[in-house]
Amino acid sequence: MCQFALAEDLADCSINADSARDITAELIPKDKIASATLITREAGVLCGTAWVDKIFELLGGNVTIKWNFQDGDKLSPEDVICTLEGNARELLTGERSAMNFVQSLSATATLTSLYAEPLVGTNCRLLDTRKTLPGMRFGQKYAVKCGGGTNHRIGLSDAFLIKENHIMACGGIPQALNQAILNHPDKLLEIEVESLDELQQALDGKAQVIMLDNFSLEQMREAKKQRDQHSSKVLLEASGNVSLEAIKSIADTGVDYISVGALTKNVQALDLSMRISIDLK
């Protein structure tokens, strides 16, 4: 991921990126030393330290980073997140790529922490989705964990999530569930339902997790009653336009999970600033 980010700037996909391709940094003598501080302008949750370390490693490893905070730590405005010192060219070349990672991943961790906070003390867990930025799936899901959330499936091969179009193509909920069990009996079996009638079909079809798509609070409470009468081992997941204001009320219905696509989709970069000082002697 870091290698591709540097390639975008340097048109160089080799293992160690060549900072000499940065024609602006080349204006500075190659032996100049610089120092820098990474500061946050707003409160948040830090994530992405390993990505910053990797960026400067790929550029030659001549920049030393001292972290004052670690991934998952809460930040306050004006906190100095880390200090950097080393080759001025490498520091300037890697600055933007490094900040792109830490700003974006910290944004996901910060938003996750806001959604996770109302669930503290409940038996409900916050889940992410596959609505991630292209190429950032693993990073953003790591950021969700740093913010106090839980990862849903990573990709399309590690668990079933049978949705409306799959159900229609298979001919119905029973058919889709039966085929899934035949194909991969060892995989987690989750299915999305849009009504209480479909919920009962999913329960009868041996689904392990049932996603309640855009259910009202009343419907969620009724869904829990139906689930409890059938089997307490089946887990319920609420999904669909979950707002920060509503998440606690949803958790109080008794569902086991709440999935929120906004955690990785609607992110606004944490406001960070890197101040660089170069010895001009």
C-alpha positions as semicolon CSV with decimal commas, in nm:
position;residue;x (nm);y (nm);z (nm)
1;M;0,000;0,000;0,000
2;C;0,279;0,242;0,093
3;Q;0,477;0,140;-0,213
4;F;0,185;0,224;-0,442
5;A;0,132;0,557;-0,265
6;L;0,493;0,656;-0,331
7;A;0,468;0,531;-0,688
8;E;0,187;0,781;-0,747
9;D;0,429;1,062;-0,657
10;L;0,754;0,921;-0,792
11;A;0,650;0,699;-1,085
12;D;0,870;0,431;-0,930
13;C;0,731;0,091;-0,823
14;S;1,061;-0,052;-0,703
15;I;1,087;-0,184;-0,347
16;N;1,284;0,121;-0,233
17;A;1,140;0,439;-0,385
18;D;1,392;0,683;-0,531
19;S;1,350;1,028;-0,373
20;A;1,569;1,168;-0,652
21;R;1,255;1,162;-0,868
22;D;1,119;1,444;-0,652
23;I;1,249;1,737;-0,859
24;T;1,139;1,994;-0,600
25;A;1,319;1,824;-0,309
26;E;1,621;1,796;-0,540
27;L;1,664;2,173;-0,500
28;I;1,796;2,102;-0,150
29;P;2,154;1,970;-0,112
30;K;2,140;1,593;-0,065
31;D;2,329;1,599;0,266
32;K;2,101;1,849;0,441
33;I;1,937;1,738;0,766
34;A;1,586;1,842;0,866
35;S;1,357;1,795;1,164
36;A;0,980;1,803;1,184
37;T;0,686;1,770;1,420
38;L;0,348;1,621;1,337
39;I;0,073;1,809;1,521
40;T;-0,302;1,758;1,540
41;R;-0,533;2,056;1,510
42;E;-0,835;1,872;1,647
43;A;-0,931;1,596;1,886
44;G;-0,936;1,243;1,751
45;V;-0,806;0,887;1,772
46;L;-0,466;0,814;1,621
47;C;-0,418;0,544;1,360
48;G;-0,156;0,484;1,091
49;T;0,182;0,496;1,265
50;A;0,306;0,184;1,085
51;W;0,222;0,339;0,748
52;V;0,427;0,649;0,827
53;D;0,720;0,434;0,940
54;K;0,699;0,232;0,617
55;I;0,690;0,536;0,390
56;F;1,022;0,664;0,521
57;E;1,172;0,315;0,528
58;L;1,096;0,278;0,157
59;L;1,253;0,616;0,085
60;G;1,586;0,500;0,228
61;G;1,545;0,471;0,602
62;N;1,734;0,791;0,677
63;V;1,453;0,954;0,877
64;T;1,412;0,868;1,245
65;I;1,064;0,892;1,397
66;K;0,987;0,923;1,768
67;W;0,621;0,858;1,845
68;N;0,463;1,030;2,144
69;F;0,132;0,847;2,090
70;Q;0,038;0,502;1,959
71;D;-0,249;0,376;1,745
72;G;-0,574;0,386;1,939
73;D;-0,464;0,673;2,165
74;K;-0,694;0,972;2,200
75;L;-0,554;1,303;2,078
76;S;-0,626;1,659;2,190
77;P;-0,579;1,973;1,977
78;E;-0,213;2,081;1,947
79;D;-0,075;1,746;2,064
80;V;0,264;1,668;1,909
81;I;0,205;1,321;1,771
82;C;0,563;1,253;1,671
83;T;0,896;1,414;1,587
84;L;1,100;1,328;1,278
85;E;1,465;1,391;1,197
86;G;1,689;1,295;0,910
87;N;1,765;1,353;0,545
88;A;1,580;1,666;0,429
89;R;1,505;1,536;0,080
90;E;1,353;1,212;0,210
91;L;1,152;1,397;0,473
92;L;1,004;1,638;0,220
93;T;0,938;1,366;-0,037
94;G;0,757;1,141;0,208
95;E;0,567;1,411;0,393
96;R;0,244;1,407;0,192
97;S;0,215;1,030;0,145
98;A;0,277;0,975;0,516
99;M;0,020;1,236;0,616
100;N;-0,237;1,102;0,370
101;F;-0,229;0,767;0,548
102;V;-0,232;0,891;0,905
103;Q;-0,500;1,156;0,839
104;S;-0,734;0,914;0,661
105;L;-0,687;0,621;0,899
106;S;-0,719;0,846;1,204
107;A;-1,043;0,979;1,055
108;T;-1,188;0,627;1,043
109;A;-1,067;0,550;1,397
110;T;-1,209;0,879;1,525
111;L;-1,552;0,832;1,365
112;T;-1,564;0,473;1,489
113;S;-1,496;0,587;1,845
114;L;-1,793;0,826;1,826
115;Y;-2,026;0,544;1,719
116;A;-1,877;0,293;1,965
117;E;-1,907;0,514;2,272
118;P;-2,289;0,487;2,307
119;L;-2,261;0,107;2,298
120;V;-2,036;0,088;2,605
121;G;-2,217;-0,111;2,874
122;T;-2,448;-0,286;2,626
123;N;-2,415;-0,635;2,476
124;C;-2,416;-0,489;2,125
125;R;-2,105;-0,456;1,909
126;L;-2,030;-0,207;1,632
127;L;-1,940;-0,355;1,292
128;D;-1,783;-0,206;0,982
129;T;-1,873;-0,298;0,621
130;R;-1,701;-0,346;0,285
131;K;-1,776;0,017;0,194
132;T;-1,410;0,106;0,214
133;L;-1,193;0,338;0,006
134;P;-1,041;0,144;-0,288
135;G;-0,708;-0,007;-0,190
136;M;-0,756;0,085;0,177
137;R;-0,964;-0,214;0,295
138;F;-0,713;-0,361;0,542
139;G;-0,600;-0,023;0,670
140;Q;-0,950;0,105;0,734
141;K;-1,061;-0,216;0,902
142;Y;-0,756;-0,192;1,127
143;A;-0,856;0,169;1,202
144;V;-1,207;0,052;1,300
145;K;-1,051;-0,177;1,561
146;C;-0,834;0,109;1,687
147;G;-1,151;0,314;1,733
148;G;-1,328;0,046;1,934
149;G;-1,526;-0,127;1,659
150;T;-1,533;-0,486;1,535
151;N;-1,456;-0,609;1,185
152;H;-1,725;-0,767;0,969
153;R;-1,598;-1,001;0,696
154;I;-1,288;-0,876;0,521
155;G;-1,382;-0,986;0,169
156;L;-1,611;-1,206;-0,038
157;S;-1,446;-1,539;0,042
158;D;-1,430;-1,555;0,421
159;A;-1,805;-1,552;0,501
160;F;-2,146;-1,554;0,335
161;L;-2,360;-1,241;0,324
162;I;-2,665;-1,336;0,119
163;K;-2,851;-1,021;0,013
164;E;-3,161;-0,936;-0,189
165;N;-3,009;-0,997;-0,534
166;H;-2,858;-1,331;-0,427
167;I;-3,194;-1,441;-0,283
168;M;-3,377;-1,347;-0,600
169;A;-3,125;-1,526;-0,822
170;C;-3,147;-1,843;-0,611
171;G;-3,526;-1,848;-0,607
172;G;-3,583;-1,760;-0,242
173;I;-3,438;-1,758;0,107
174;P;-3,462;-2,137;0,171
175;Q;-3,297;-2,217;-0,160
176;A;-3,014;-1,966;-0,106
177;L;-2,941;-2,092;0,245
178;N;-2,951;-2,458;0,142
179;Q;-2,711;-2,400;-0,145
180;A;-2,473;-2,203;0,076
181;I;-2,459;-2,486;0,329
182;L;-2,396;-2,737;0,050
183;N;-2,121;-2,527;-0,107
184;H;-1,930;-2,420;0,204
185;P;-2,061;-2,572;0,528
186;D;-1,758;-2,437;0,717
187;K;-1,822;-2,070;0,638
188;L;-2,017;-1,824;0,854
189;L;-2,368;-1,800;0,710
190;E;-2,533;-1,458;0,719
191;I;-2,841;-1,345;0,529
192;E;-3,019;-1,012;0,493
193;V;-3,395;-0,991;0,550
194;E;-3,642;-0,708;0,490
195;S;-3,945;-0,829;0,689
196;L;-4,043;-1,039;0,988
197;D;-4,174;-1,308;0,752
198;E;-3,832;-1,329;0,585
199;L;-3,675;-1,338;0,931
200;Q;-3,868;-1,654;1,013
201;Q;-3,758;-1,814;0,687
202;A;-3,398;-1,732;0,772
203;L;-3,435;-1,880;1,119
204;D;-3,586;-2,196;0,973
205;G;-3,306;-2,213;0,716
206;K;-3,029;-2,230;0,978
207;A;-2,875;-1,889;0,919
208;Q;-2,613;-1,806;1,182
209;V;-2,640;-1,428;1,154
210;I;-2,944;-1,239;1,025
211;M;-2,912;-0,882;0,905
212;L;-3,223;-0,672;0,968
213;D;-3,228;-0,428;0,678
214;N;-3,386;-0,092;0,766
215;F;-3,610;-0,237;1,038
216;S;-3,790;0,006;1,268
217;L;-3,715;-0,010;1,641
218;E;-4,048;-0,188;1,697
219;Q;-3,965;-0,443;1,427
220;M;-3,621;-0,501;1,581
221;R;-3,776;-0,573;1,920
222;E;-4,018;-0,817;1,758
223;A;-3,732;-0,976;1,564
224;K;-3,550;-1,040;1,891
225;K;-3,861;-1,208;2,033
226;Q;-3,884;-1,435;1,728
227;R;-3,514;-1,512;1,747
228;D;-3,530;-1,592;2,119
229;Q;-3,823;-1,829;2,065
230;H;-3,628;-2,007;1,794
231;S;-3,265;-2,011;1,908
232;S;-3,055;-1,772;2,113
233;K;-2,751;-1,888;1,915
234;V;-2,863;-1,697;1,604
235;L;-2,722;-1,344;1,604
236;L;-2,909;-1,035;1,485
237;E;-2,742;-0,747;1,302
238;A;-2,915;-0,412;1,251
239;S;-2,818;-0,227;0,935
240;G;-2,929;0,061;0,716
241;N;-2,885;0,438;0,760
242;V;-2,777;0,410;1,123
243;S;-2,723;0,759;1,268
244;L;-2,512;0,852;1,567
245;E;-2,823;0,984;1,740
246;A;-3,014;0,657;1,696
247;I;-2,746;0,398;1,764
248;K;-2,808;0,364;2,140
249;S;-3,183;0,314;2,085
250;I;-3,105;0,045;1,829
251;A;-2,871;-0,132;2,071
252;D;-3,141;-0,123;2,339
253;T;-3,371;-0,336;2,120
254;G;-3,145;-0,634;2,197
255;V;-2,971;-0,682;1,862
256;D;-2,621;-0,827;1,880
257;Y;-2,454;-0,612;1,615
258;I;-2,501;-0,279;1,443
259;S;-2,319;-0,232;1,112
260;V;-2,238;0,119;0,992
261;G;-2,103;0,186;0,644
262;A;-2,025;0,548;0,733
263;L;-1,728;0,439;0,945
264;T;-1,518;0,380;0,634
265;K;-1,721;0,560;0,366
266;N;-1,804;0,903;0,509
267;V;-1,464;0,999;0,642
268;Q;-1,315;1,347;0,672
269;A;-0,940;1,353;0,723
270;L;-0,822;1,447;1,072
271;D;-0,668;1,794;1,059
272;L;-0,295;1,739;1,103
273;S;0,001;1,964;1,031
274;M;0,367;1,879;0,975
275;R;0,613;2,156;1,056
276;I;0,955;2,107;0,898
277;S;1,277;2,287;0,990
278;I;1,592;2,263;0,776
279;D;1,942;2,361;0,886
280;L;2,050;2,608;0,616
281;K;2,413;2,633;0,730
